Coordinates of C-alpha atoms in Angstrom, one line a residue:
M1 CA 21.3 66.5 -5.9
A2 CA 25.1 66.7 -5.7
G3 CA 24.7 67.9 -2.1
Q4 CA 22.6 64.9 -1.3
S5 CA 25.2 62.6 -2.7
R6 CA 27.9 64.2 -0.6
K7 CA 25.7 63.9 2.5
W8 CA 25.6 60.1 2.0
M9 CA 29.4 60.0 1.4
I10 CA 29.9 61.7 4.8
L11 CA 27.7 59.0 6.4
V12 CA 29.9 56.3 4.8
A13 CA 33.0 58.1 6.1
V14 CA 31.5 58.1 9.6
I15 CA 30.8 54.4 9.3
W16 CA 34.5 53.8 8.4
I17 CA 35.6 55.9 11.4
Q18 CA 33.3 54.1 13.8
A19 CA 34.2 50.7 12.4
F20 CA 37.9 51.1 13.1
T21 CA 38.0 53.2 16.2
G22 CA 36.4 50.9 18.8
T23 CA 39.9 49.9 19.7
N24 CA 39.1 49.4 23.4
F25 CA 37.0 46.3 22.6
D26 CA 40.1 44.3 21.6
F27 CA 41.9 44.8 25.0
S28 CA 41.3 41.2 26.0
A29 CA 43.2 40.0 22.9
Y30 CA 46.5 41.3 24.2
S31 CA 45.9 41.8 27.9
S32 CA 47.4 38.5 28.9
E33 CA 50.6 39.3 27.0
M34 CA 50.7 42.8 28.6
K35 CA 50.3 41.3 32.0
K36 CA 53.1 38.9 31.3
V37 CA 55.5 41.5 29.9
L38 CA 54.9 44.0 32.7
G39 CA 54.8 41.4 35.4
I40 CA 51.7 42.8 37.1
S41 CA 48.8 41.4 39.1
Q42 CA 45.2 41.0 37.8
V43 CA 44.2 44.1 39.8
Q44 CA 47.0 46.2 38.2
L45 CA 45.9 44.9 34.8
N46 CA 42.4 46.0 35.5
Y47 CA 43.6 49.5 36.3
L48 CA 45.0 49.7 32.7
A49 CA 41.5 48.8 31.4
V50 CA 40.0 51.5 33.7
A51 CA 42.5 54.0 32.3
S52 CA 41.2 53.3 28.8
D53 CA 37.6 53.8 29.9
M54 CA 38.6 57.0 31.9
G55 CA 39.1 58.7 28.5
K56 CA 35.3 59.2 28.6
V57 CA 35.6 61.4 31.7
F58 CA 37.5 63.9 29.5
G59 CA 34.9 63.7 26.7
W60 CA 34.0 67.3 27.3
S61 CA 37.4 68.3 26.0
S62 CA 36.5 67.3 22.5
G63 CA 33.4 69.5 22.5
L64 CA 35.5 72.4 23.8
A65 CA 38.1 71.8 21.0
L66 CA 35.3 72.0 18.4
M67 CA 34.5 75.5 19.6
Y68 CA 37.9 76.8 18.5
F69 CA 39.1 74.3 15.8
P70 CA 37.6 72.9 12.6
L71 CA 36.2 69.4 12.6
W72 CA 39.1 67.8 10.6
T73 CA 41.6 69.2 13.2
V74 CA 39.8 67.4 16.0
L75 CA 39.7 64.2 14.0
F76 CA 43.4 64.2 13.5
V77 CA 44.1 65.1 17.1
A78 CA 42.1 62.0 18.0
A79 CA 44.1 59.9 15.5
F80 CA 47.5 61.1 16.8
M81 CA 46.5 60.6 20.4
G82 CA 45.7 57.0 19.5
L83 CA 48.9 56.7 17.5
F84 CA 50.9 57.9 20.6
G85 CA 49.0 55.8 23.2
Y86 CA 48.8 52.5 21.3
G87 CA 52.1 52.8 19.4
I88 CA 54.3 53.2 22.5
Q89 CA 52.4 50.4 24.2
W90 CA 53.3 48.2 21.2
L91 CA 57.0 49.1 21.7
V92 CA 56.6 48.1 25.4
I93 CA 54.9 44.8 24.7
C94 CA 57.5 43.9 22.0
N95 CA 60.3 44.7 24.6
V96 CA 61.8 47.4 22.4
I97 CA 61.5 49.9 25.3
S98 CA 60.8 49.5 28.9
L99 CA 58.5 51.9 30.8
P100 CA 57.3 52.0 34.4
Y101 CA 53.7 51.0 35.1
I102 CA 52.5 54.5 35.7
L103 CA 53.6 55.7 32.3
V104 CA 51.8 52.7 30.7
F105 CA 48.7 53.8 32.6
F106 CA 48.8 57.3 31.1
L107 CA 49.4 55.7 27.6
C108 CA 46.1 53.8 28.1
L109 CA 44.4 57.0 29.2
S110 CA 45.6 58.8 26.0
A111 CA 44.4 55.9 23.8
G112 CA 40.9 55.9 25.6
C113 CA 40.6 59.7 25.2
S114 CA 41.2 59.4 21.4
I115 CA 38.2 57.1 21.1
C116 CA 36.0 59.7 22.8
W117 CA 37.2 62.4 20.4
F118 CA 36.5 60.2 17.4
N119 CA 32.9 59.6 18.7
T120 CA 32.3 63.3 19.2
V121 CA 33.4 64.0 15.5
C122 CA 31.0 61.3 14.3
F123 CA 28.1 62.5 16.4
V124 CA 28.5 66.1 15.1
L125 CA 28.7 64.9 11.5
C126 CA 25.5 62.9 11.9
I127 CA 23.5 65.5 13.7
K128 CA 24.6 68.3 11.3
N129 CA 24.0 66.4 8.0
F130 CA 20.9 64.4 9.0
P131 CA 18.7 66.8 11.0
A132 CA 15.5 65.0 10.1
N133 CA 16.8 61.5 10.7
R134 CA 19.4 62.0 13.4
A135 CA 18.3 58.9 15.4
L136 CA 18.6 56.6 12.4
A137 CA 22.0 58.1 11.4
L138 CA 23.4 57.8 14.9
S139 CA 22.1 54.2 15.6
L140 CA 23.5 53.0 12.2
T141 CA 26.9 54.6 12.5
V142 CA 27.4 53.8 16.3
S143 CA 26.5 50.2 15.4
Y144 CA 29.7 49.8 13.4
N145 CA 31.7 50.7 16.4
G146 CA 30.7 47.3 17.7
V147 CA 32.5 45.4 14.9
S148 CA 35.9 46.9 15.6
A149 CA 37.1 43.9 17.6
A150 CA 36.0 41.4 14.9
L151 CA 37.7 43.5 12.2
Y152 CA 40.9 43.7 14.1
A153 CA 40.8 40.0 14.9
L154 CA 40.4 39.2 11.2
A155 CA 43.2 41.6 10.3
G156 CA 45.4 40.0 13.0
D157 CA 44.8 36.5 11.5
A158 CA 45.5 37.8 8.0
I159 CA 48.9 39.3 9.0
S160 CA 50.1 37.0 11.8
A161 CA 47.9 34.9 14.0
S162 CA 50.7 34.0 16.4
T163 CA 51.4 37.4 18.0
S164 CA 48.9 39.3 20.1
S165 CA 51.1 42.5 20.2
L166 CA 50.0 43.0 16.6
Y167 CA 46.6 44.3 17.8
L168 CA 48.3 47.3 19.4
L169 CA 50.2 48.2 16.2
L170 CA 46.9 48.0 14.3
N171 CA 45.1 50.1 16.9
S172 CA 47.7 52.8 16.5
L173 CA 47.9 52.9 12.7
V174 CA 44.5 52.0 11.2
P175 CA 42.5 54.9 12.7
L176 CA 45.0 57.3 11.3
I177 CA 44.8 55.8 7.9
V178 CA 41.0 55.8 8.0
S179 CA 41.0 59.4 9.1
I180 CA 43.0 60.4 6.0
A181 CA 40.6 58.4 3.8
A182 CA 37.6 60.2 5.4
L183 CA 39.2 63.7 5.1
V184 CA 37.9 64.5 1.6
P185 CA 34.1 64.0 2.2
I186 CA 34.4 65.8 5.6
L187 CA 36.1 68.8 3.9
R188 CA 33.4 68.9 1.2
Q189 CA 30.3 68.9 3.5
P190 CA 27.2 70.2 1.7
S191 CA 25.0 72.9 2.9
V192 CA 22.0 71.6 4.9
D193 CA 18.7 72.6 3.5
P194 CA 15.2 71.8 5.0
L195 CA 13.8 68.6 3.6
S196 CA 10.3 68.0 2.4
P197 CA 8.2 65.2 4.0
E198 CA 8.7 63.2 0.9
A199 CA 12.5 63.6 1.1
V200 CA 12.5 62.6 4.8
R201 CA 10.6 59.4 3.9
S202 CA 13.0 58.7 1.0
D203 CA 15.9 59.1 3.4
S204 CA 14.2 56.6 5.7
I205 CA 14.2 54.1 2.9
M206 CA 17.9 54.7 2.3
F207 CA 18.6 54.0 6.0
L208 CA 16.6 50.8 5.8
L209 CA 18.8 49.6 2.9
L210 CA 21.9 50.6 4.8
N211 CA 20.7 48.7 7.8
V212 CA 20.1 45.6 5.7
L213 CA 23.7 45.9 4.4
A214 CA 24.9 46.4 7.9
V215 CA 23.2 43.1 9.0
L216 CA 24.9 41.3 6.1
T217 CA 28.3 42.8 7.3
G218 CA 27.6 41.6 10.9
V219 CA 26.7 38.1 9.7
Y220 CA 29.8 37.9 7.6
L221 CA 32.1 38.9 10.4
L222 CA 30.3 36.5 12.8
L223 CA 30.8 33.5 10.4
F224 CA 34.3 34.3 9.3
G225 CA 35.7 36.8 11.8
S226 CA 37.1 34.0 14.0
N227 CA 38.7 32.1 11.1
T228 CA 41.6 30.0 12.2
S229 CA 42.7 28.7 8.8
D230 CA 45.9 29.7 6.9
T231 CA 47.0 33.3 6.3
S232 CA 46.0 33.4 2.7
T233 CA 42.4 32.5 3.5
S234 CA 42.3 35.1 6.3
R235 CA 43.5 37.7 3.8
L236 CA 40.7 36.8 1.4
L237 CA 38.1 37.0 4.2
L238 CA 39.6 40.4 5.3
G239 CA 39.2 41.6 1.7
G240 CA 35.5 40.6 1.8
A241 CA 35.0 42.5 5.0
V242 CA 36.7 45.6 3.6
F243 CA 34.5 45.3 0.4
L244 CA 31.3 45.3 2.6
L245 CA 32.5 48.5 4.3
V246 CA 33.3 50.2 1.0
F247 CA 30.1 49.0 -0.7
P248 CA 27.9 51.7 1.0
L249 CA 29.6 54.2 -1.3
C250 CA 27.0 53.1 -3.9
V251 CA 24.4 55.0 -1.9
P252 CA 25.0 58.3 -3.6
G253 CA 24.0 56.6 -6.8
V254 CA 20.9 55.2 -5.2
V255 CA 20.0 58.8 -4.2
Y256 CA 19.4 59.6 -7.8
A257 CA 16.9 56.8 -8.1
R258 CA 15.0 57.6 -4.9
R259 CA 11.8 58.4 -6.7
W260 CA 11.7 54.9 -8.0
F261 CA 12.2 53.5 -4.5
H262 CA 9.5 55.8 -3.2
H263 CA 6.9 54.5 -5.6
T264 CA 7.8 50.8 -5.4
V265 CA 9.2 50.1 -1.9
H266 CA 7.8 53.0 0.2
S267 CA 4.2 51.9 -0.3
S268 CA 5.0 48.6 1.4
F269 CA 6.8 49.9 4.5
Q270 CA 5.1 53.3 5.0
L271 CA 8.1 54.7 6.9
R272 CA 7.7 58.1 8.4
G273 CA 11.1 58.9 9.7
S274 CA 12.1 58.1 13.2
G275 CA 9.1 59.5 15.0
F276 CA 10.9 60.2 18.2
I277 CA 12.0 63.5 19.7
L278 CA 15.6 63.3 18.5
V279 CA 14.5 63.3 14.9
D280 CA 12.3 66.3 14.1
D281 CA 12.5 69.6 15.9
D282 CA 9.1 70.6 14.3
D283 CA 7.5 67.7 16.1
L284 CA 8.9 69.0 19.4
E285 CA 7.6 72.5 18.9
L286 CA 4.1 71.2 17.9
H287 CA 4.1 68.9 20.9
K288 CA 5.0 71.8 23.3
R289 CA 2.3 74.0 21.9
L290 CA -0.4 71.4 22.3
V291 CA 0.7 70.7 25.8
S292 CA 0.7 74.3 26.8
R293 CA -2.6 74.9 25.1
E294 CA -4.4 72.1 26.9
T295 CA -2.7 73.0 30.1
S296 CA -4.1 76.5 29.9
Y297 CA -7.5 75.2 29.0
N298 CA -7.5 72.9 32.0
N299 CA -6.4 75.7 34.3
L300 CA -9.2 78.0 33.0
N301 CA -12.0 75.5 33.1
G302 CA -11.0 73.2 35.9
S303 CA -12.1 73.7 39.6
L304 CA -9.8 75.6 41.9
L305 CA -7.8 72.8 43.6
S306 CA -4.9 73.0 45.9
D307 CA -1.5 71.9 44.7
D308 CA -1.7 68.7 46.7
E309 CA -4.8 67.7 44.8
V310 CA -3.4 68.4 41.4
C311 CA -1.9 65.5 39.4
E312 CA 1.9 65.5 39.4
Y313 CA 2.2 65.6 35.7
R314 CA 0.3 67.3 32.8
S315 CA -0.1 65.8 29.3
S316 CA -2.1 66.6 26.2
S317 CA -4.4 63.7 26.9
Q318 CA -6.8 64.1 29.9
K319 CA -5.8 62.2 33.0
L320 CA -8.4 61.8 35.8
C321 CA -7.2 61.9 39.4
K322 CA -9.1 59.2 41.2
K323 CA -9.2 58.6 44.9
E324 CA -7.9 55.2 45.9
E325 CA -6.9 53.4 49.0
D326 CA -4.1 54.9 51.0
S327 CA -1.6 52.3 50.1
A328 CA -2.3 52.6 46.4
R329 CA -2.1 56.4 46.6
C330 CA 1.2 56.2 48.4
C331 CA 2.6 53.9 45.7
E332 CA 1.2 56.2 43.0
K333 CA 2.8 59.3 44.5
M334 CA 6.2 57.5 44.6
I335 CA 5.9 56.7 40.9
E336 CA 4.6 60.1 39.8
K337 CA 6.8 62.3 41.9
D338 CA 8.8 64.8 39.8
Q339 CA 7.8 63.1 36.6
L340 CA 8.7 64.6 33.2
V341 CA 5.9 66.8 31.9
M342 CA 6.8 66.1 28.3
L343 CA 9.6 64.9 26.1
G344 CA 12.3 67.2 24.9
E345 CA 12.4 69.7 27.7
E346 CA 15.9 71.1 28.0
H347 CA 17.7 70.1 31.2
P348 CA 20.8 72.1 32.1
A349 CA 23.4 70.1 34.0
H350 CA 22.4 71.4 37.5
V351 CA 18.7 70.5 36.8
L352 CA 19.7 67.1 35.3
V353 CA 21.5 65.9 38.4
G354 CA 18.5 66.8 40.6
R355 CA 16.0 64.6 38.7
L356 CA 15.1 61.1 39.9
D357 CA 14.6 59.9 36.3
F358 CA 18.2 60.7 35.5
W359 CA 19.5 58.7 38.4
L360 CA 17.3 55.7 37.5
Y361 CA 18.6 56.0 33.9
Y362 CA 22.2 56.4 35.2
I363 CA 22.0 53.2 37.4
A364 CA 20.3 51.2 34.6
Y365 CA 23.2 52.1 32.3
F366 CA 25.8 51.6 35.1
C367 CA 24.4 48.1 35.9
G368 CA 23.7 47.1 32.3
G369 CA 25.9 48.3 29.5
T370 CA 28.9 49.1 31.7
I371 CA 29.0 45.6 33.1
G372 CA 29.0 44.2 29.6
L373 CA 32.0 46.4 28.7
V374 CA 33.9 45.2 31.8
Y375 CA 33.1 41.6 30.9
S376 CA 34.6 42.1 27.4
N377 CA 37.7 43.6 29.0
N378 CA 38.1 40.4 31.1
L379 CA 37.3 37.9 28.3
G380 CA 41.0 37.0 27.8
Q381 CA 41.4 36.0 31.5
I382 CA 38.0 34.3 31.6
A383 CA 38.9 32.1 28.7
Q384 CA 42.3 31.4 30.0
S385 CA 41.1 30.5 33.5
L386 CA 38.6 28.0 32.0
G387 CA 41.1 26.4 29.7
H388 CA 39.8 28.0 26.5
S389 CA 42.7 30.3 25.7
S390 CA 42.6 29.1 22.1
N391 CA 39.0 30.4 21.8
T392 CA 39.8 33.9 23.0
T393 CA 39.6 35.3 19.4
L394 CA 36.3 33.4 18.8
L395 CA 34.8 34.8 22.0
L396 CA 36.0 38.3 21.2
T397 CA 34.4 38.0 17.7
L398 CA 31.1 36.7 19.3
Y399 CA 30.9 39.7 21.7
S400 CA 31.8 42.2 19.0
S401 CA 29.4 40.8 16.4
F402 CA 26.4 40.5 18.8
S403 CA 27.2 44.0 20.2
F404 CA 26.9 45.1 16.6
F405 CA 23.6 43.4 16.1
G406 CA 22.4 45.0 19.4
R407 CA 23.3 48.4 18.2
L408 CA 21.5 47.9 15.0
L409 CA 18.4 46.7 16.9
S410 CA 18.4 50.1 18.7
A411 CA 16.9 51.5 15.5
A412 CA 13.9 49.1 15.6
P413 CA 11.6 51.5 17.6
D414 CA 12.0 54.0 14.7
Y415 CA 11.1 51.5 12.0
V416 CA 8.2 49.8 13.6
R417 CA 6.6 52.8 15.2
A418 CA 3.9 53.1 12.6
K419 CA 2.6 49.6 13.3
F420 CA 3.7 48.9 16.9
Y421 CA 4.4 51.9 19.2
F422 CA 6.4 51.3 22.4
A423 CA 8.3 53.9 24.5
R424 CA 12.0 53.8 23.9
T425 CA 12.6 53.4 27.7
G426 CA 10.5 50.2 27.5
W427 CA 12.8 48.9 24.7
L428 CA 15.7 49.7 27.0
T429 CA 14.2 47.6 29.7
I430 CA 13.7 44.7 27.3
A431 CA 17.4 45.1 26.1
L432 CA 18.6 44.7 29.7
L433 CA 16.9 41.3 30.2
P434 CA 19.6 39.1 28.6
T435 CA 22.4 40.4 30.9
P436 CA 21.4 38.9 34.2
V437 CA 20.3 35.7 32.3
A438 CA 23.8 35.5 30.8
F439 CA 25.7 36.0 34.0
F440 CA 23.7 33.4 36.0
L441 CA 24.1 31.0 33.1
L442 CA 27.9 31.6 33.2
A443 CA 27.9 31.1 37.0
A444 CA 26.0 27.8 36.7
L445 CA 27.6 26.3 33.6
S446 CA 30.9 28.1 33.2
N447 CA 32.8 24.9 32.4
S448 CA 30.6 24.4 29.4
T449 CA 32.0 25.8 26.1
A450 CA 28.4 26.3 24.8
A451 CA 27.4 28.3 27.9
L452 CA 30.4 30.5 27.6
R453 CA 29.6 31.3 24.0
V454 CA 25.9 31.9 24.5
G455 CA 26.6 34.0 27.6
T456 CA 29.1 36.1 25.7
A457 CA 26.7 36.6 22.8
L458 CA 23.8 37.6 25.1
I459 CA 25.9 40.2 27.0
G460 CA 27.2 41.6 23.7
L461 CA 23.7 41.9 22.3
S462 CA 22.4 43.6 25.4
S463 CA 25.2 46.1 26.0
G464 CA 25.3 47.0 22.3
F465 CA 21.7 48.0 22.3
I466 CA 22.2 50.2 25.4
F467 CA 25.3 51.9 24.0
A468 CA 23.5 52.9 20.8
A469 CA 20.2 53.8 22.3
A470 CA 21.6 55.9 25.0
V471 CA 22.1 59.0 22.9
S472 CA 18.5 59.0 21.7
V473 CA 17.1 58.3 25.1
T474 CA 19.2 61.1 26.6
S475 CA 18.0 63.5 23.9
E476 CA 14.3 62.6 24.3
L477 CA 14.2 62.7 28.1
F478 CA 16.5 65.7 28.8
G479 CA 16.5 67.8 25.6
P480 CA 18.1 67.5 22.2
N481 CA 20.1 70.8 22.6
S482 CA 21.7 69.7 25.8
V483 CA 22.5 66.1 24.7
G484 CA 26.3 66.9 24.3
V485 CA 26.8 67.8 27.9
N486 CA 24.1 65.5 29.4
H487 CA 25.4 62.4 27.6
N488 CA 28.9 63.0 28.7
I489 CA 27.6 63.2 32.3
L490 CA 25.8 59.9 31.8
I491 CA 28.8 58.0 30.5
T492 CA 30.9 59.0 33.5
N493 CA 29.4 55.8 34.9
I494 CA 31.7 53.8 32.5
P495 CA 35.1 54.5 34.1
I496 CA 33.5 54.3 37.6
G497 CA 31.9 50.9 36.7
S498 CA 35.1 49.8 35.0
L499 CA 37.0 50.5 38.2
I500 CA 34.5 49.0 40.7
Y501 CA 33.5 45.9 38.6
G502 CA 37.0 45.3 37.4
V503 CA 38.5 45.5 40.9
L504 CA 35.8 43.2 42.2
A505 CA 36.7 40.6 39.5
A506 CA 40.4 41.1 40.0
V507 CA 40.3 40.7 43.8
I508 CA 38.3 37.5 43.4
Y509 CA 40.7 36.3 40.7
D510 CA 43.8 37.0 42.8
G511 CA 42.1 35.5 45.8
N512 CA 42.0 32.1 44.0
V513 CA 45.6 32.5 42.8
G514 CA 46.7 29.5 45.0
R515 CA 45.0 27.3 42.3
G516 CA 47.0 29.1 39.6
L517 CA 50.1 28.3 37.7
K518 CA 53.2 30.6 37.7
L519 CA 54.1 31.9 34.3
M520 CA 57.7 31.4 33.2
F521 CA 59.9 34.5 33.0
S522 CA 57.3 36.6 34.8
D523 CA 56.1 37.5 38.2
S524 CA 52.4 37.3 37.2
V525 CA 50.3 34.3 38.1
V526 CA 47.4 32.7 36.2
C527 CA 44.3 31.4 38.1
M528 CA 42.9 28.3 36.6
G529 CA 39.5 26.8 37.3
R530 CA 35.8 27.6 37.7
D531 CA 36.3 29.4 41.0
C532 CA 38.3 32.2 39.4
Y533 CA 35.2 34.0 38.1
F534 CA 32.3 32.1 39.7
L535 CA 31.6 34.8 42.4
T536 CA 32.2 37.5 39.9
F537 CA 29.5 36.2 37.7
V538 CA 27.1 35.9 40.6
W539 CA 27.8 39.5 41.8
W540 CA 27.6 40.9 38.2
G541 CA 24.3 39.0 37.7
C542 CA 22.8 40.5 40.9
L543 CA 23.9 44.0 40.0
S544 CA 22.4 43.7 36.5
V545 CA 19.1 42.8 38.2
V546 CA 19.3 46.1 40.0
G547 CA 19.8 47.8 36.7
L548 CA 16.8 46.0 35.2
V549 CA 14.6 47.1 38.1
C550 CA 15.7 50.8 37.7
S551 CA 15.1 50.6 34.0
L552 CA 11.6 49.3 34.6
L553 CA 10.9 52.1 37.0
L554 CA 12.2 54.6 34.5
F555 CA 9.8 53.1 31.9
I556 CA 6.8 53.4 34.2
R557 CA 7.6 57.0 35.1
T558 CA 8.2 58.1 31.5
K559 CA 5.6 56.1 29.6
H560 CA 2.9 58.8 29.9
A561 CA 5.2 61.4 28.3
Y562 CA 6.0 59.1 25.3
D563 CA 2.3 58.2 24.9
A564 CA 1.3 61.8 25.0
F565 CA 3.9 62.8 22.4
E566 CA 2.8 60.0 20.1
R567 CA -0.9 61.0 20.4
N568 CA -0.1 64.6 19.6
R569 CA 2.0 63.5 16.7
A570 CA -0.8 61.4 15.3
L571 CA -3.2 64.4 15.6
V572 CA -0.7 66.8 13.9
E573 CA 0.7 64.6 11.1
P574 CA -2.5 64.5 9.0
Q575 CA -2.6 68.3 9.1
R576 CA 1.0 68.5 8.1
N577 CA 0.5 66.1 5.2
W578 CA -2.5 68.1 4.0
S579 CA -0.5 71.3 4.1
S580 CA 2.4 69.8 2.2
N581 CA 0.0 68.4 -0.4
S582 CA -1.8 71.8 -0.7
I583 CA 1.5 73.5 -1.3
A584 CA 2.5 70.9 -3.9

């Protein structure tokens, strides 16, 4: 029982790390001041944002470090990279030291790399300590990464609302302090023993309670994170936010009362764990055996057909190959070509990059979540160009809070699976819908304060879901054992998108600079007016439609694999429950 308590303390430690290490989300809070101090153009400022995102290109280095060093060492290397990268930037923006632009670029790169190392540590802790509920642990903890900007905005108001350079100082110090606080539970990790089905269901209830608490935290930050009142009130509100982050420590005590929760709450929800391939390795093996068994049966009893006449994919449920019109057959072949046979098949990197499904997934992420991240990087300039500079903190809090809610919603497929089953790639398609709606709304009504806030909230909600669901989708489609390498290949689209989308926005911004106002004591120029970002919003909206289409195609191509897995699971689960009851 003590080991179970330590397991939940590790989860709380991961929540703390994630909540305070999403430091790239507050870039827009100090970007205008950085642009002014360095005297750079909008394009050059965009390159600094790209440098922060380029840290994800070196995400493999954290996995390599874990092969030779203990987990706590990697954690503190990440903290000191952030201390170095953000700390020196703070000295630059405060005019304490002066550095050339290229060195500031490398400082941003170091800071961005630290975020990737923090994420790797968190992923490893969740996967190691929650093998039967990995999807729930990952979605919950990754969700807290989305509230970083709101927390730092609240902390900035509590200390000094007048200076934007304070964000850089907080970005450098707070992750190091949190790493020290999380050190004890990380060093005292319990041994991981196989859980009984009853224990897995009990853990699912615990995750449900933690998600409810997370929603309360997100609502609190949404309502009070953009507080503009006096410093004393801001400090009180910051104390409330810290309390909500510390409160999950009561979970170890709840573990001792899990039997009571099982008999009173579990009967109402009937949770059965996550139900997807990331969660239970036993399900994956059962699924593979059923598929291979039925495939062998079909090969022995079916007629001898040529390869051209055989269906492109095999599944546990029988699929009849019907002759249709030539046009329909052509369309069907395009959809079914090189489809996944089943979920959870391991895909090495060289196999991964040769699959059409991966590139549909890559483009959907590239034209969905990545655009949302670039939008958040430009929030400071967007608000400034539309005359809403005073609302920058509010917009940042809106994006952060709704990104948090989107990340929490990524766990919805696991909770509603028993009553409403839908492939996770289908949920991904639904999550992409708000992005083009938001950008076209911003293009049409950018002068409206309400439209700006609604658009920011929709983009945050959509991108947050995609960021959190991506690890699970990658694991299900291309194998849980290869997820570390494959997911790092997937997120290479973030720095690429940050560069392309950011340069597009910066070129359009600088192209309208004739309408701008020259800043005093600086060579930088501010563009004012609706035209500064109008074409950017149109382009981003059209590109997000491309991502939506690719996501829909991915859903159509993978739906049969998800359906087959769920049918096999439904057949096997009664047998497993009977076996566990017999043993009991």
